[in-house]
Amino acid sequence: MKSRIYVANWKMNMPLDGALELTKQCKKLMAHQDNKEKQIVLCPTFPALYPIAKLLQSTPIGIGAQNCSEHEMGAYTGEVSAQSLSQVGCTYCIVGHSERRNYFHETNEIIARKVGKLFGAAINPIICIGETAKEHKDNKTLQALEQQLDPIINVINNAEQCSDELYIAYEPVWAIGTGKVPDKATLQTTFNWLHAHVQSALQPAKSVYLLYGGSVDEHTVKDIAEVQYIDGFLVGGASLDFQKFKNIVSLA
Ligand code: PEP
């Protein structure tokens, strides 16, 4: 694993031409000596995955999907399997993003099944978890995280095949796209808990990396990076603007 990982989640905000342009800029950025120790992963929409994988051939930049099917194959119109993602060059896949939990009613169990399919296709899952504004207000953050994580940890512990690396992205729902970020002390408490929980609940020999996501930009990233156990960032809005993304990568 490189010193830090920066995952760009472009959501449905970047059409193919813009995605290719941004990819070319990121390719130049990562060719720079200063960034050799850093890992970036670009997560475009499904149709952009294959052309971007071609553009990034023989570069260390990772390619991630934003979602995958919980099924292997079959009559599931509109779904995309983990195996197809692997065939177009994906080595990462975001699962359980709060937008999928909210708008597409994905449960922890569905997300756990997706993780299982990704393992089968040798794709590293980037598993998103995070509390709602109400849970945050009621001081139920750690409880919410445990409820989301445990079904997934169970799948991982029982999986015959497991990917080499596992990424857990803590994204407070109330921080996504709002400009709000938890204060440093609160973030540290959460990451201390996450680190300890993952260490004790996950069977050994898995490489687990903890990411933070939610309003990461060039103004917030330095403070967030000081929190112990944060191995990288999941960046939404600020990853759509090359200059902002570049600043994030160089500042933290
Ligand atoms: C996200 O949606 O994963 C995200 C982190 O968004 P933003 O950076 O825009 O808050």
PDB file of C-alpha atoms and ligand atoms in Angstrom:
ATOM      1  CA  MET A   1       0.000   0.000   0.000  1.00  0.00           C
ATOM      2  CA  LYS A   2       1.184   3.501  -0.845  1.00  0.00           C
ATOM      3  CA  SER A   3       1.435   6.208   1.808  1.00  0.00           C
ATOM      4  CA  ARG A   4      -2.118   7.474   1.191  1.00  0.00           C
ATOM      5  CA  ILE A   5      -5.059   6.736  -1.043  1.00  0.00           C
ATOM      6  CA  TYR A   6      -7.342   9.299  -2.676  1.00  0.00           C
ATOM      7  CA  VAL A   7     -10.551   7.946  -4.169  1.00  0.00           C
ATOM      8  CA  ALA A   8     -12.422  10.233  -6.572  1.00  0.00           C
ATOM      9  CA  ASN A   9     -16.138   9.471  -6.622  1.00  0.00           C
ATOM     10  CA  TRP A  10     -17.454  11.304  -9.660  1.00  0.00           C
ATOM     11  CA  LYS A  11     -20.976   9.999  -9.096  1.00  0.00           C
ATOM     12  CA  MET A  12     -23.276  10.804 -12.056  1.00  0.00           C
ATOM     13  CA  ASN A  13     -21.693  14.221 -12.449  1.00  0.00           C
ATOM     14  CA  MET A  14     -19.120  13.639 -15.156  1.00  0.00           C
ATOM     15  CA  PRO A  15     -20.046  12.776 -18.755  1.00  0.00           C
ATOM     16  CA  LEU A  16     -17.652  10.676 -20.830  1.00  0.00           C
ATOM     17  CA  ASP A  17     -15.768  13.538 -22.523  1.00  0.00           C
ATOM     18  CA  GLY A  18     -15.184  15.320 -19.195  1.00  0.00           C
ATOM     19  CA  ALA A  19     -14.191  12.059 -17.539  1.00  0.00           C
ATOM     20  CA  LEU A  20     -11.544  11.351 -20.186  1.00  0.00           C
ATOM     21  CA  GLU A  21     -10.159  14.871 -19.910  1.00  0.00           C
ATOM     22  CA  LEU A  22      -9.944  14.702 -16.122  1.00  0.00           C
ATOM     23  CA  THR A  23      -8.305  11.277 -16.339  1.00  0.00           C
ATOM     24  CA  LYS A  24      -5.581  12.666 -18.623  1.00  0.00           C
ATOM     25  CA  GLN A  25      -4.901  15.460 -16.135  1.00  0.00           C
ATOM     26  CA  CYS A  26      -4.729  12.986 -13.238  1.00  0.00           C
ATOM     27  CA  LYS A  27      -2.336  10.824 -15.240  1.00  0.00           C
ATOM     28  CA  LYS A  28       0.064  13.769 -15.591  1.00  0.00           C
ATOM     29  CA  LEU A  29      -0.321  14.606 -11.912  1.00  0.00           C
ATOM     30  CA  MET A  30       0.565  11.108 -10.785  1.00  0.00           C
ATOM     31  CA  ALA A  31       3.573  10.897 -13.107  1.00  0.00           C
ATOM     32  CA  HIS A  32       5.154  13.631 -10.969  1.00  0.00           C
ATOM     33  CA  GLN A  33       7.898  12.434  -8.627  1.00  0.00           C
ATOM     34  CA  ASP A  34       6.256  14.031  -5.549  1.00  0.00           C
ATOM     35  CA  ASN A  35       3.240  11.782  -5.929  1.00  0.00           C
ATOM     36  CA  LYS A  36       4.956   8.446  -6.422  1.00  0.00           C
ATOM     37  CA  GLU A  37       4.040   7.303  -2.935  1.00  0.00           C
ATOM     38  CA  LYS A  38       0.387   8.197  -3.304  1.00  0.00           C
ATOM     39  CA  GLN A  39      -2.395   6.084  -4.758  1.00  0.00           C
ATOM     40  CA  ILE A  40      -5.323   7.579  -6.588  1.00  0.00           C
ATOM     41  CA  VAL A  41      -8.416   5.694  -7.682  1.00  0.00           C
ATOM     42  CA  LEU A  42     -10.860   7.181 -10.183  1.00  0.00           C
ATOM     43  CA  CYS A  43     -14.494   6.090  -9.989  1.00  0.00           C
ATOM     44  CA  PRO A  44     -16.387   7.182 -13.105  1.00  0.00           C
ATOM     45  CA  THR A  45     -19.801   5.994 -14.312  1.00  0.00           C
ATOM     46  CA  PHE A  46     -20.061   2.505 -15.854  1.00  0.00           C
ATOM     47  CA  PRO A  47     -19.762   3.532 -19.555  1.00  0.00           C
ATOM     48  CA  ALA A  48     -16.534   5.428 -18.849  1.00  0.00           C
ATOM     49  CA  LEU A  49     -14.785   2.522 -17.109  1.00  0.00           C
ATOM     50  CA  TYR A  50     -13.459   0.756 -20.186  1.00  0.00           C
ATOM     51  CA  PRO A  51     -12.097   3.816 -22.073  1.00  0.00           C
ATOM     52  CA  ILE A  52     -10.538   5.074 -18.847  1.00  0.00           C
ATOM     53  CA  ALA A  53      -8.958   1.695 -18.161  1.00  0.00           C
ATOM     54  CA  LYS A  54      -7.410   1.881 -21.662  1.00  0.00           C
ATOM     55  CA  LEU A  55      -6.077   5.376 -20.988  1.00  0.00           C
ATOM     56  CA  LEU A  56      -4.578   4.272 -17.684  1.00  0.00           C
ATOM     57  CA  GLN A  57      -2.967   1.079 -18.910  1.00  0.00           C
ATOM     58  CA  SER A  58       0.496   0.651 -17.373  1.00  0.00           C
ATOM     59  CA  THR A  59      -0.045   3.460 -14.882  1.00  0.00           C
ATOM     60  CA  PRO A  60      -0.422   2.942 -11.128  1.00  0.00           C
ATOM     61  CA  ILE A  61      -3.760   4.806 -11.078  1.00  0.00           C
ATOM     62  CA  GLY A  62      -6.599   2.576  -9.903  1.00  0.00           C
ATOM     63  CA  ILE A  63     -10.017   2.340 -11.535  1.00  0.00           C
ATOM     64  CA  GLY A  64     -13.102   1.843  -9.447  1.00  0.00           C
ATOM     65  CA  ALA A  65     -16.793   1.354 -10.117  1.00  0.00           C
ATOM     66  CA  GLN A  66     -19.400   3.126  -7.998  1.00  0.00           C
ATOM     67  CA  ASN A  67     -21.563   0.058  -7.475  1.00  0.00           C
ATOM     68  CA  CYS A  68     -22.028  -3.563  -8.534  1.00  0.00           C
ATOM     69  CA  SER A  69     -24.745  -6.186  -8.495  1.00  0.00           C
ATOM     70  CA  GLU A  70     -25.256  -8.473  -5.530  1.00  0.00           C
ATOM     71  CA  HIS A  71     -25.858 -11.269  -8.092  1.00  0.00           C
ATOM     72  CA  GLU A  72     -23.385 -13.294 -10.064  1.00  0.00           C
ATOM     73  CA  MET A  73     -25.245 -13.357 -13.388  1.00  0.00           C
ATOM     74  CA  GLY A  74     -28.788 -13.730 -14.701  1.00  0.00           C
ATOM     75  CA  ALA A  75     -32.031 -11.932 -15.481  1.00  0.00           C
ATOM     76  CA  TYR A  76     -31.321  -8.706 -13.598  1.00  0.00           C
ATOM     77  CA  THR A  77     -31.966  -6.004 -16.189  1.00  0.00           C
ATOM     78  CA  GLY A  78     -29.790  -2.954 -15.688  1.00  0.00           C
ATOM     79  CA  GLU A  79     -27.404  -4.547 -13.224  1.00  0.00           C
ATOM     80  CA  VAL A  80     -23.635  -4.918 -13.684  1.00  0.00           C
ATOM     81  CA  SER A  81     -21.789  -7.889 -12.220  1.00  0.00           C
ATOM     82  CA  ALA A  82     -18.498  -7.808 -10.358  1.00  0.00           C
ATOM     83  CA  GLN A  83     -17.067 -10.166 -12.965  1.00  0.00           C
ATOM     84  CA  SER A  84     -17.892  -7.724 -15.815  1.00  0.00           C
ATOM     85  CA  LEU A  85     -16.272  -4.935 -13.835  1.00  0.00           C
ATOM     86  CA  SER A  86     -13.138  -6.961 -13.453  1.00  0.00           C
ATOM     87  CA  GLN A  87     -13.081  -7.711 -17.189  1.00  0.00           C
ATOM     88  CA  VAL A  88     -13.117  -4.005 -18.080  1.00  0.00           C
ATOM     89  CA  GLY A  89     -10.197  -3.303 -15.773  1.00  0.00           C
ATOM     90  CA  CYS A  90     -11.730  -2.334 -12.420  1.00  0.00           C
ATOM     91  CA  THR A  91      -9.714  -3.208  -9.374  1.00  0.00           C
ATOM     92  CA  TYR A  92     -11.819  -1.258  -6.865  1.00  0.00           C
ATOM     93  CA  CYS A  93     -15.543  -0.811  -6.316  1.00  0.00           C
ATOM     94  CA  ILE A  94     -17.437   1.482  -3.953  1.00  0.00           C
ATOM     95  CA  VAL A  95     -20.294  -0.276  -2.166  1.00  0.00           C
ATOM     96  CA  GLY A  96     -22.830   0.901   0.381  1.00  0.00           C
ATOM     97  CA  HIS A  97     -22.596   4.591  -0.393  1.00  0.00           C
ATOM     98  CA  SER A  98     -25.271   6.446   1.591  1.00  0.00           C
ATOM     99  CA  GLU A  99     -26.902   7.569  -1.661  1.00  0.00           C
ATOM    100  CA  ARG A 100     -27.403   3.908  -2.583  1.00  0.00           C
ATOM    101  CA  ARG A 101     -28.622   3.073   0.907  1.00  0.00           C
ATOM    102  CA  ASN A 102     -31.129   5.981   0.816  1.00  0.00           C
ATOM    103  CA  TYR A 103     -32.325   6.180  -2.781  1.00  0.00           C
ATOM    104  CA  PHE A 104     -32.024   2.509  -3.761  1.00  0.00           C
ATOM    105  CA  HIS A 105     -32.894   1.000  -0.378  1.00  0.00           C
ATOM    106  CA  GLU A 106     -29.724  -1.051  -0.060  1.00  0.00           C
ATOM    107  CA  THR A 107     -29.531  -2.887   3.243  1.00  0.00           C
ATOM    108  CA  ASN A 108     -26.417  -4.036   5.108  1.00  0.00           C
ATOM    109  CA  GLU A 109     -27.194  -7.571   3.950  1.00  0.00           C
ATOM    110  CA  ILE A 110     -27.339  -6.558   0.258  1.00  0.00           C
ATOM    111  CA  ILE A 111     -24.085  -4.657   0.684  1.00  0.00           C
ATOM    112  CA  ALA A 112     -22.495  -7.678   2.357  1.00  0.00           C
ATOM    113  CA  ARG A 113     -23.525  -9.839  -0.625  1.00  0.00           C
ATOM    114  CA  LYS A 114     -21.959  -7.322  -3.014  1.00  0.00           C
ATOM    115  CA  VAL A 115     -18.720  -7.512  -1.044  1.00  0.00           C
ATOM    116  CA  GLY A 116     -18.794 -11.295  -1.455  1.00  0.00           C
ATOM    117  CA  LYS A 117     -19.206 -10.945  -5.243  1.00  0.00           C
ATOM    118  CA  LEU A 118     -16.339  -8.450  -5.411  1.00  0.00           C
ATOM    119  CA  PHE A 119     -14.064 -10.885  -3.573  1.00  0.00           C
ATOM    120  CA  GLY A 120     -14.971 -13.534  -6.149  1.00  0.00           C
ATOM    121  CA  ALA A 121     -13.887 -11.143  -8.917  1.00  0.00           C
ATOM    122  CA  ALA A 122     -10.665 -10.067  -7.152  1.00  0.00           C
ATOM    123  CA  ILE A 123     -11.860  -6.461  -6.812  1.00  0.00           C
ATOM    124  CA  ASN A 124     -11.015  -4.472  -3.691  1.00  0.00           C
ATOM    125  CA  PRO A 125     -14.226  -3.218  -2.083  1.00  0.00           C
ATOM    126  CA  ILE A 126     -14.449   0.314  -0.735  1.00  0.00           C
ATOM    127  CA  ILE A 127     -17.182  -0.114   1.848  1.00  0.00           C
ATOM    128  CA  CYS A 128     -18.978   3.056   2.909  1.00  0.00           C
ATOM    129  CA  ILE A 129     -20.478   3.404   6.354  1.00  0.00           C
ATOM    130  CA  GLY A 130     -21.693   6.448   8.246  1.00  0.00           C
ATOM    131  CA  GLU A 131     -24.272   7.760  10.662  1.00  0.00           C
ATOM    132  CA  THR A 132     -27.200  10.031   9.822  1.00  0.00           C
ATOM    133  CA  ALA A 133     -27.574  13.541  11.235  1.00  0.00           C
ATOM    134  CA  LYS A 134     -30.066  12.219  13.808  1.00  0.00           C
ATOM    135  CA  GLU A 135     -27.770   9.410  14.936  1.00  0.00           C
ATOM    136  CA  HIS A 136     -24.959  11.945  15.225  1.00  0.00           C
ATOM    137  CA  LYS A 137     -27.145  14.284  17.294  1.00  0.00           C
ATOM    138  CA  ASP A 138     -28.269  11.408  19.534  1.00  0.00           C
ATOM    139  CA  ASN A 139     -24.641  10.306  20.111  1.00  0.00           C
ATOM    140  CA  LYS A 140     -25.282   7.019  18.339  1.00  0.00           C
ATOM    141  CA  THR A 141     -22.484   7.184  15.789  1.00  0.00           C
ATOM    142  CA  LEU A 142     -20.500   4.164  16.975  1.00  0.00           C
ATOM    143  CA  GLN A 143     -23.642   2.101  17.380  1.00  0.00           C
ATOM    144  CA  ALA A 144     -24.691   2.931  13.798  1.00  0.00           C
ATOM    145  CA  LEU A 145     -21.243   2.056  12.463  1.00  0.00           C
ATOM    146  CA  GLU A 146     -21.216  -1.262  14.284  1.00  0.00           C
ATOM    147  CA  GLN A 147     -24.648  -2.178  12.879  1.00  0.00           C
ATOM    148  CA  GLN A 148     -23.474  -1.411   9.352  1.00  0.00           C
ATOM    149  CA  LEU A 149     -20.100  -3.092   9.649  1.00  0.00           C
ATOM    150  CA  ASP A 150     -20.860  -6.342  11.414  1.00  0.00           C
ATOM    151  CA  PRO A 151     -22.874  -8.123   8.669  1.00  0.00           C
ATOM    152  CA  ILE A 152     -20.064  -7.251   6.272  1.00  0.00           C
ATOM    153  CA  ILE A 153     -17.331  -8.425   8.638  1.00  0.00           C
ATOM    154  CA  ASN A 154     -19.250 -11.673   8.946  1.00  0.00           C
ATOM    155  CA  VAL A 155     -19.177 -12.180   5.157  1.00  0.00           C
ATOM    156  CA  ILE A 156     -15.498 -11.352   5.057  1.00  0.00           C
ATOM    157  CA  ASN A 157     -14.630 -13.763   7.865  1.00  0.00           C
ATOM    158  CA  ASN A 158     -16.520 -16.571   6.141  1.00  0.00           C
ATOM    159  CA  ALA A 159     -15.474 -15.862   2.557  1.00  0.00           C
ATOM    160  CA  GLU A 160     -13.532 -18.549   0.739  1.00  0.00           C
ATOM    161  CA  GLN A 161     -11.858 -15.894  -1.366  1.00  0.00           C
ATOM    162  CA  CYS A 162     -11.017 -12.450  -0.098  1.00  0.00           C
ATOM    163  CA  SER A 163      -9.484  -9.515  -1.953  1.00  0.00           C
ATOM    164  CA  ASP A 164      -5.948  -8.494  -1.025  1.00  0.00           C
ATOM    165  CA  GLU A 165      -7.026  -5.181   0.328  1.00  0.00           C
ATOM    166  CA  LEU A 166     -10.141  -3.944   1.993  1.00  0.00           C
ATOM    167  CA  TYR A 167     -11.115  -0.303   2.332  1.00  0.00           C
ATOM    168  CA  ILE A 168     -13.616   1.046   4.823  1.00  0.00           C
ATOM    169  CA  ALA A 169     -14.741   4.605   4.166  1.00  0.00           C
ATOM    170  CA  TYR A 170     -16.291   6.401   7.092  1.00  0.00           C
ATOM    171  CA  GLU A 171     -18.650   8.979   5.611  1.00  0.00           C
ATOM    172  CA  PRO A 172     -21.013  10.738   8.024  1.00  0.00           C
ATOM    173  CA  VAL A 173     -24.189  11.181   5.946  1.00  0.00           C
ATOM    174  CA  TRP A 174     -24.614  14.726   7.253  1.00  0.00           C
ATOM    175  CA  ALA A 175     -21.118  15.656   6.028  1.00  0.00           C
ATOM    176  CA  ILE A 176     -21.578  14.541   2.408  1.00  0.00           C
ATOM    177  CA  GLY A 177     -21.824  17.505   0.063  1.00  0.00           C
ATOM    178  CA  THR A 178     -22.703  19.898   2.900  1.00  0.00           C
ATOM    179  CA  GLY A 179     -19.378  21.587   3.678  1.00  0.00           C
ATOM    180  CA  LYS A 180     -19.630  20.242   7.247  1.00  0.00           C
ATOM    181  CA  VAL A 181     -16.889  18.041   8.684  1.00  0.00           C
ATOM    182  CA  PRO A 182     -16.788  16.458  12.173  1.00  0.00           C
ATOM    183  CA  ASP A 183     -14.355  18.231  14.505  1.00  0.00           C
ATOM    184  CA  LYS A 184     -10.943  16.654  14.906  1.00  0.00           C
ATOM    185  CA  ALA A 185     -11.543  15.248  18.394  1.00  0.00           C
ATOM    186  CA  THR A 186     -14.785  13.580  17.320  1.00  0.00           C
ATOM    187  CA  LEU A 187     -13.118  12.178  14.216  1.00  0.00           C
ATOM    188  CA  GLN A 188     -10.270  10.808  16.315  1.00  0.00           C
ATOM    189  CA  THR A 189     -12.701   9.061  18.681  1.00  0.00           C
ATOM    190  CA  THR A 190     -14.496   7.503  15.716  1.00  0.00           C
ATOM    191  CA  PHE A 191     -11.289   6.342  14.025  1.00  0.00           C
ATOM    192  CA  ASN A 192      -9.890   4.953  17.297  1.00  0.00           C
ATOM    193  CA  TRP A 193     -13.048   2.890  17.609  1.00  0.00           C
ATOM    194  CA  LEU A 194     -13.038   1.832  13.941  1.00  0.00           C
ATOM    195  CA  HIS A 195      -9.405   0.776  14.092  1.00  0.00           C
ATOM    196  CA  ALA A 196      -9.914  -1.236  17.277  1.00  0.00           C
ATOM    197  CA  HIS A 197     -13.182  -2.805  16.093  1.00  0.00           C
ATOM    198  CA  VAL A 198     -11.791  -3.895  12.751  1.00  0.00           C
ATOM    199  CA  GLN A 199      -8.658  -5.295  14.418  1.00  0.00           C
ATOM    200  CA  SER A 200     -10.664  -7.357  16.877  1.00  0.00           C
ATOM    201  CA  ALA A 201     -13.602  -8.450  14.673  1.00  0.00           C
ATOM    202  CA  LEU A 202     -11.831  -9.200  11.399  1.00  0.00           C
ATOM    203  CA  GLN A 203      -9.826 -12.361  11.157  1.00  0.00           C
ATOM    204  CA  PRO A 204      -6.124 -11.675  10.737  1.00  0.00           C
ATOM    205  CA  ALA A 205      -4.177 -11.448   7.502  1.00  0.00           C
ATOM    206  CA  LYS A 206      -6.427  -8.911   5.835  1.00  0.00           C
ATOM    207  CA  SER A 207      -5.000  -5.527   4.884  1.00  0.00           C
ATOM    208  CA  VAL A 208      -7.604  -3.014   5.941  1.00  0.00           C
ATOM    209  CA  TYR A 209      -7.376   0.687   5.199  1.00  0.00           C
ATOM    210  CA  LEU A 210      -9.588   3.320   6.761  1.00  0.00           C
ATOM    211  CA  LEU A 211     -10.711   6.297   4.693  1.00  0.00           C
ATOM    212  CA  TYR A 212     -12.628   9.427   5.550  1.00  0.00           C
ATOM    213  CA  GLY A 213     -15.208  10.965   3.200  1.00  0.00           C
ATOM    214  CA  GLY A 214     -17.557  13.924   3.507  1.00  0.00           C
ATOM    215  CA  SER A 215     -16.760  17.478   2.344  1.00  0.00           C
ATOM    216  CA  VAL A 216     -13.046  16.827   1.891  1.00  0.00           C
ATOM    217  CA  ASP A 217     -11.545  19.743  -0.017  1.00  0.00           C
ATOM    218  CA  GLU A 218      -8.358  21.792  -0.091  1.00  0.00           C
ATOM    219  CA  HIS A 219      -9.488  23.699   3.026  1.00  0.00           C
ATOM    220  CA  THR A 220     -10.460  20.723   5.207  1.00  0.00           C
ATOM    221  CA  VAL A 221      -8.013  18.012   4.156  1.00  0.00           C
ATOM    222  CA  LYS A 222      -4.974  19.080   6.203  1.00  0.00           C
ATOM    223  CA  ASP A 223      -6.774  18.953   9.541  1.00  0.00           C
ATOM    224  CA  ILE A 224      -8.499  15.680   8.697  1.00  0.00           C
ATOM    225  CA  ALA A 225      -5.174  14.139   7.687  1.00  0.00           C
ATOM    226  CA  GLU A 226      -3.836  14.718  11.202  1.00  0.00           C
ATOM    227  CA  VAL A 227      -6.304  12.227  12.626  1.00  0.00           C
ATOM    228  CA  GLN A 228      -4.575   8.947  13.458  1.00  0.00           C
ATOM    229  CA  TYR A 229      -5.636   5.830  11.504  1.00  0.00           C
ATOM    230  CA  ILE A 230      -6.903   7.761   8.460  1.00  0.00           C
ATOM    231  CA  ASP A 231      -5.189   6.118   5.492  1.00  0.00           C
ATOM    232  CA  GLY A 232      -6.899   8.145   2.798  1.00  0.00           C
ATOM    233  CA  PHE A 233      -9.922  10.028   1.554  1.00  0.00           C
ATOM    234  CA  LEU A 234     -13.054   9.470  -0.470  1.00  0.00           C
ATOM    235  CA  VAL A 235     -13.706  12.693  -2.321  1.00  0.00           C
ATOM    236  CA  GLY A 236     -16.958  13.604  -4.085  1.00  0.00           C
ATOM    237  CA  GLY A 237     -17.578  17.199  -5.177  1.00  0.00           C
ATOM    238  CA  ALA A 238     -13.969  18.385  -4.985  1.00  0.00           C
ATOM    239  CA  SER A 239     -12.779  15.515  -7.203  1.00  0.00           C
ATOM    240  CA  LEU A 240     -14.712  16.930 -10.174  1.00  0.00           C
ATOM    241  CA  ASP A 241     -12.425  19.948 -10.349  1.00  0.00           C
ATOM    242  CA  PHE A 242      -8.872  18.980 -11.281  1.00  0.00           C
ATOM    243  CA  GLN A 243      -7.253  21.912  -9.467  1.00  0.00           C
ATOM    244  CA  LYS A 244      -9.105  21.126  -6.239  1.00  0.00           C
ATOM    245  CA  PHE A 245      -8.311  17.422  -6.451  1.00  0.00           C
ATOM    246  CA  LYS A 246      -4.666  18.178  -7.177  1.00  0.00           C
ATOM    247  CA  ASN A 247      -4.522  20.455  -4.119  1.00  0.00           C
ATOM    248  CA  ILE A 248      -6.010  17.726  -1.937  1.00  0.00           C
ATOM    249  CA  VAL A 249      -3.446  15.200  -3.166  1.00  0.00           C
ATOM    250  CA  SER A 250      -0.546  17.566  -2.632  1.00  0.00           C
ATOM    251  CA  LEU A 251      -1.666  19.004   0.737  1.00  0.00           C
ATOM    252  CA  ALA A 252      -2.256  15.796   2.675  1.00  0.00           C
TER     253      ALA A 252
HETATM  254  C1  PEP B   1     -19.220  11.214  -1.294  1.00  0.00           C
HETATM  255  O1  PEP B   1     -20.367  11.372  -1.717  1.00  0.00           O
HETATM  256  O2  PEP B   1     -18.700  10.090  -1.249  1.00  0.00           O
HETATM  257  C2  PEP B   1     -18.512  12.398  -0.845  1.00  0.00           C
HETATM  258  C3  PEP B   1     -17.490  12.227  -0.063  1.00  0.00           C
HETATM  259  O3  PEP B   1     -18.988  13.597  -1.288  1.00  0.00           O
HETATM  260  P1  PEP B   1     -18.406  15.060  -0.945  1.00  0.00           P
HETATM  261  O4  PEP B   1     -16.928  14.980  -0.971  1.00  0.00           O
HETATM  262  O5  PEP B   1     -18.972  15.920  -2.033  1.00  0.00           O
HETATM  263  O6  PEP B   1     -18.932  15.411   0.412  1.00  0.00           O
END
